[in-house]
Amino acid sequence: MAYEARTKPTEVSVADFIAAVENPQRRADAETLCALFAEISGEPPKMWGPSIIGFGRYHYRYASGHEGDAPRLGFSPRKAQTVVYVMSGFQGQETMIARIGKVKTSVSCMYVNRLDQIDLGVLREMAVASLAHMSKLYPDD
């Protein structure tokens, strides 16, 4: 239940959420990511649950029968790091991760300490590739 609540869109203002991020570096990084992902996705930012800023939407259904909605692209400016959410499994993903700079990864998450420690051009490539991959996997959303 907590997972489902986290992934539902809310009416909370993205601008207000970003303005409330305490760490000034993390707040500036959130503003940069918000503009970048809105440009790449062509979608306005939307809050998903209490801390995820998402762009677009898709509906997933697992073999187990579990299903729900999630943003196609997103990020969350957390206290320790910013988490960037991209769909895993797209062509060239490993090469891009090797080129992007200082990040940690797990499945569809990249943990970034500061945007100035990564190559934003590579992040753009990853986001574009991830969205293209999502369009193939979830074409009707």
Backbone as numpy.savetxt, mean C-alpha at the origin, in Angstrom:
# Nx Ny Nz CAx CAy CAz Cx Cy Cz
-12.50 -11.55 12.91 -13.32 -10.36 12.91 -12.46 -9.10 12.91
-11.40 -9.07 13.69 -10.53 -7.88 13.73 -9.92 -7.63 12.36
-9.55 -8.71 11.64 -8.97 -8.55 10.31 -9.97 -7.88 9.38
-11.21 -8.34 9.41 -12.23 -7.76 8.53 -12.47 -6.30 8.85
-12.48 -5.92 10.12 -12.69 -4.52 10.49 -11.54 -3.65 9.99
-10.35 -4.22 9.95 -9.19 -3.48 9.52 -9.23 -3.17 8.03
-9.87 -4.02 7.27 -9.82 -3.87 5.82 -11.08 -3.27 5.22
-11.88 -2.65 6.04 -13.08 -2.00 5.52 -12.81 -0.50 5.35
-13.27 0.07 4.23 -13.08 1.51 4.05 -13.88 2.30 5.09
-13.35 3.44 5.47 -14.01 4.29 6.45 -14.20 5.68 5.85
-14.86 6.53 6.57 -15.08 7.92 6.14 -14.08 8.87 6.79
-13.08 8.35 7.50 -12.07 9.18 8.13 -11.29 9.92 7.05
-10.99 11.18 7.29 -10.25 12.00 6.33 -8.79 11.55 6.27
-8.32 11.25 5.06 -6.92 10.87 4.86 -6.01 12.04 5.25
-6.36 13.25 4.86 -5.55 14.42 5.19 -5.43 14.60 6.70
-6.54 14.42 7.42 -6.51 14.55 8.88 -5.66 13.44 9.50
-5.79 12.22 8.97 -5.00 11.10 9.48 -3.51 11.39 9.31
-3.11 11.81 8.11 -1.70 12.10 7.85 -1.22 13.25 8.73
-2.02 14.29 8.88 -1.64 15.44 9.71 -1.42 15.04 11.16
-2.06 13.97 11.60 -1.94 13.52 12.99 -0.76 12.58 13.21
-0.05 12.19 12.16 1.13 11.33 12.33 2.17 12.13 13.10
2.58 11.62 14.25 3.46 12.37 15.16 4.85 12.62 14.60
5.46 11.61 14.04 6.83 11.73 13.56 6.84 12.56 12.27
7.57 13.70 12.26 7.54 14.57 11.09 8.08 13.90 9.82
9.09 13.06 9.95 9.63 12.33 8.78 8.59 11.36 8.24
7.95 10.63 9.13 6.94 9.66 8.71 5.75 10.39 8.08
5.39 11.55 8.64 4.29 12.35 8.08 4.64 12.84 6.67
5.85 13.35 6.48 6.28 13.80 5.14 6.32 12.62 4.17
6.80 11.48 4.62 6.83 10.28 3.77 5.41 9.87 3.37
4.46 9.98 4.31 3.07 9.63 4.02 2.49 10.57 2.97
2.80 11.85 3.06 2.32 12.80 2.06 2.89 12.46 0.67
4.17 12.10 0.63 4.81 11.73 -0.64 4.17 10.47 -1.22
4.01 9.44 -0.38 3.41 8.19 -0.86 1.96 8.40 -1.30
1.24 9.22 -0.58 -0.16 9.48 -0.93 -0.25 10.09 -2.33
0.57 11.08 -2.60 0.56 11.71 -3.93 1.02 10.73 -5.01
2.07 9.98 -4.73 2.62 9.03 -5.70 1.60 7.94 -6.04
0.99 7.34 -5.02 0.06 6.24 -5.26 -1.24 6.72 -5.90
-1.68 7.94 -5.58 -2.87 8.48 -6.24 -2.59 8.69 -7.73
-1.41 9.20 -8.04 -1.03 9.40 -9.44 -0.96 8.07 -10.18
-0.29 7.10 -9.61 -0.09 5.80 -10.26 -1.41 5.05 -10.43
-2.23 5.04 -9.38 -3.47 4.25 -9.42 -4.61 4.97 -10.12
-4.55 6.31 -10.15 -5.68 7.06 -10.69 -6.87 7.07 -9.75
-6.64 6.65 -8.51 -7.70 6.56 -7.51 -7.41 7.54 -6.37
-8.45 8.10 -5.75 -8.22 8.95 -4.59 -7.87 8.09 -3.37
-7.13 8.65 -2.43 -6.81 7.89 -1.22 -8.06 7.71 -0.36
-8.12 6.59 0.32 -9.25 6.27 1.20 -8.70 5.56 2.43
-9.20 5.90 3.59 -8.79 5.19 4.81 -9.47 3.83 4.84
-8.68 2.82 5.14 -9.17 1.46 5.34 -8.85 1.11 6.78
-9.88 0.96 7.59 -9.66 0.73 9.01 -8.98 1.94 9.63
-8.34 1.76 10.77 -7.79 2.91 11.48 -6.45 3.43 10.97
-5.74 2.65 10.11 -4.37 3.10 9.80 -3.86 2.81 8.40
-4.67 2.26 7.52 -4.21 1.96 6.17 -4.80 2.97 5.19
-3.94 3.57 4.38 -4.38 4.46 3.32 -4.33 3.64 2.03
-5.50 3.43 1.43 -5.59 2.57 0.26 -6.05 3.31 -0.98
-5.77 2.69 -2.12 -6.09 3.25 -3.43 -6.74 2.15 -4.25
-7.97 2.38 -4.68 -8.69 1.36 -5.42 -9.22 0.28 -4.48
-9.82 -0.74 -5.09 -10.43 -1.81 -4.30 -10.51 -3.07 -5.15
-10.39 -4.21 -4.49 -10.65 -5.48 -5.16 -11.30 -6.42 -4.17
-11.99 -7.41 -4.70 -12.66 -8.42 -3.88 -11.90 -9.74 -4.04
-11.52 -10.33 -2.92 -10.79 -11.61 -2.96 -11.64 -12.70 -2.34
-11.36 -13.92 -2.77 -12.01 -15.10 -2.20 -10.98 -16.21 -2.17
-10.68 -16.71 -0.96 -9.71 -17.79 -0.80 -10.39 -19.15 -0.99
-9.60 -20.18 -1.23 -10.13 -21.54 -1.38 -10.87 -21.97 -0.12
-10.48 -21.43 1.03 -11.13 -21.76 2.30 -12.54 -21.21 2.40
-12.89 -20.30 1.47 -14.19 -19.66 1.50 -14.14 -18.26 2.10
-13.04 -17.92 2.76 -12.91 -16.56 3.32 -12.83 -15.56 2.17
-13.57 -14.48 2.30 -13.55 -13.46 1.26 -13.69 -12.08 1.88
-13.34 -11.08 1.10 -13.44 -9.71 1.58 -12.96 -8.74 0.53
-12.84 -7.50 0.93 -12.36 -6.44 0.05 -11.09 -5.86 0.64
-10.23 -5.37 -0.22 -8.98 -4.76 0.21 -8.57 -3.73 -0.83
-7.71 -2.80 -0.44 -7.23 -1.83 -1.43 -6.26 -2.49 -2.40
-6.24 -2.02 -3.64 -5.32 -2.55 -4.64 -3.87 -2.14 -4.35
-3.70 -1.02 -3.72 -2.38 -0.48 -3.41 -2.56 0.31 -2.12
-1.57 0.29 -1.25 -1.74 1.06 -0.03 -0.47 1.16 0.81
-0.62 1.87 1.91 0.49 2.00 2.87 -0.08 2.39 4.23
0.76 2.21 5.24 0.38 2.58 6.59 1.59 3.18 7.29
1.52 4.47 7.66 2.63 5.09 8.38 2.57 4.73 9.86
3.31 3.72 10.23 3.32 3.26 11.63 4.45 3.92 12.39
4.46 3.73 13.70 5.48 4.39 14.52 6.89 3.97 14.15
7.13 2.67 13.99 8.48 2.18 13.73 8.88 2.31 12.27
7.94 2.06 11.36 8.23 2.05 9.93 6.96 2.35 9.16
7.12 2.65 7.89 5.97 2.74 7.00 5.87 1.40 6.29
4.67 0.85 6.28 4.43 -0.42 5.60 3.77 -0.10 4.26
4.37 -0.60 3.17 3.83 -0.41 1.83 3.23 -1.75 1.40
1.99 -1.71 0.93 1.28 -2.91 0.52 1.20 -2.98 -1.00
1.85 -3.98 -1.59 1.76 -4.26 -3.01 1.46 -5.74 -3.18
0.78 -6.09 -4.25 0.47 -7.49 -4.52 1.75 -8.22 -4.87
1.99 -9.35 -4.24 3.19 -10.13 -4.56 2.93 -11.03 -5.77
4.02 -11.50 -6.36 3.92 -12.45 -7.46 4.01 -11.85 -8.85
4.23 -10.55 -8.95 4.34 -9.96 -10.28 5.74 -10.19 -10.84
5.82 -10.19 -12.16 7.08 -10.46 -12.85 8.12 -9.39 -12.51
9.31 -9.83 -12.14 10.41 -8.93 -11.82 10.44 -8.44 -10.39
9.55 -8.94 -9.55 9.45 -8.46 -8.17 10.77 -8.61 -7.41
11.40 -9.77 -7.49 12.63 -10.00 -6.73 13.74 -9.04 -7.17
13.85 -8.82 -8.46 14.86 -7.90 -8.99 14.60 -6.48 -8.49
13.35 -6.06 -8.49 13.01 -4.72 -8.03 13.31 -4.57 -6.54
12.97 -5.58 -5.76 13.27 -5.53 -4.33 14.77 -5.41 -4.10
15.56 -6.11 -4.90 17.01 -6.04 -4.76 17.54 -4.64 -5.11
16.82 -3.92 -5.98 17.26 -2.59 -6.43 16.71 -1.44 -5.61
15.65 -1.68 -4.83 14.93 -0.57 -4.21 15.69 0.12 -3.08
16.53 -0.61 -2.37 17.24 -0.01 -1.24 16.90 -0.71 0.04
16.96 0.04 1.13 16.83 -0.54 2.47 15.36 -0.80 2.82
14.93 -2.04 2.62 13.58 -2.47 2.99 13.65 -3.88 3.55
12.63 -4.24 4.30 12.40 -5.62 4.70 11.07 -6.00 4.07
10.94 -7.27 3.71 9.72 -7.70 3.04 9.12 -8.93 3.69
7.81 -9.09 3.50 7.10 -10.33 3.84 5.84 -10.36 3.00
5.70 -11.37 2.20 4.58 -11.58 1.29 4.25 -10.30 0.52
3.20 -9.58 0.91 2.78 -8.38 0.18 3.12 -7.09 0.91
4.03 -7.15 1.86 4.40 -5.98 2.66 5.87 -5.63 2.47
6.14 -4.33 2.38 7.51 -3.83 2.42 7.59 -2.86 3.59
8.58 -3.05 4.43 8.76 -2.20 5.60 9.88 -1.21 5.30
9.54 0.08 5.33 10.45 1.14 4.95 10.67 2.05 6.15
11.94 2.26 6.51 12.23 3.18 7.61 12.01 4.62 7.19
12.58 4.99 6.05 12.48 6.35 5.53 12.51 6.29 4.00
11.70 7.11 3.36 11.68 7.09 1.90 13.01 7.50 1.29
13.79 8.32 2.01 15.08 8.72 1.44 16.11 7.59 1.46
15.72 6.42 2.00 16.59 5.25 1.99 16.24 4.28 0.86
15.24 4.64 0.05 14.85 3.78 -1.06 14.81 4.59 -2.35
14.79 3.88 -3.45 14.71 4.49 -4.78 13.22 4.60 -5.14
12.70 5.83 -5.15 11.28 6.04 -5.45 10.93 5.64 -6.88
11.90 5.70 -7.78 11.66 5.23 -9.15 11.37 3.74 -9.18
12.10 2.99 -8.37 11.87 1.54 -8.29 10.53 1.27 -7.60
10.21 2.05 -6.57 8.91 1.89 -5.91 7.79 2.14 -6.92
7.94 3.14 -7.76 6.96 3.43 -8.81 6.82 2.21 -9.74
7.96 1.65 -10.17 7.92 0.46 -11.03 7.16 -0.67 -10.36
7.45 -0.88 -9.07 6.79 -1.96 -8.33 5.29 -1.73 -8.24
4.89 -0.49 -7.95 3.47 -0.19 -7.82 2.74 -0.39 -9.15
3.35 0.06 -10.23 2.75 -0.11 -11.56 2.64 -1.60 -11.91
3.70 -2.35 -11.66 3.68 -3.80 -11.94 2.67 -4.52 -11.06
2.59 -4.12 -9.81 1.63 -4.72 -8.89 0.20 -4.47 -9.35
-0.10 -3.24 -9.75 -1.45 -2.92 -10.23 -1.79 -3.67 -11.51
-0.83 -3.81 -12.40 -1.06 -4.58 -13.64 -1.35 -6.04 -13.30
-0.59 -6.59 -12.36 -0.80 -7.97 -11.91 -2.18 -8.12 -11.27
-2.57 -7.14 -10.46 -3.89 -7.16 -9.83 -5.00 -7.13 -10.87
-4.81 -6.35 -11.93 -5.83 -6.27 -12.98 -6.04 -7.61 -13.66
-4.97 -8.42 -13.79 -5.09 -9.75 -14.36 -5.79 -10.71 -13.39
-5.44 -10.60 -12.10 -6.02 -11.50 -11.11 -7.45 -11.15 -10.75
-7.75 -9.86 -10.73 -9.07 -9.37 -10.31 -9.60 -8.36 -11.34
-9.92 -8.83 -12.54 -10.29 -7.90 -13.63 -11.64 -7.21 -13.47
-12.53 -7.77 -12.71 -13.89 -7.23 -12.65 -14.08 -6.21 -11.54
-13.05 -5.93 -10.78 -13.20 -5.01 -9.64 -12.83 -3.60 -10.00
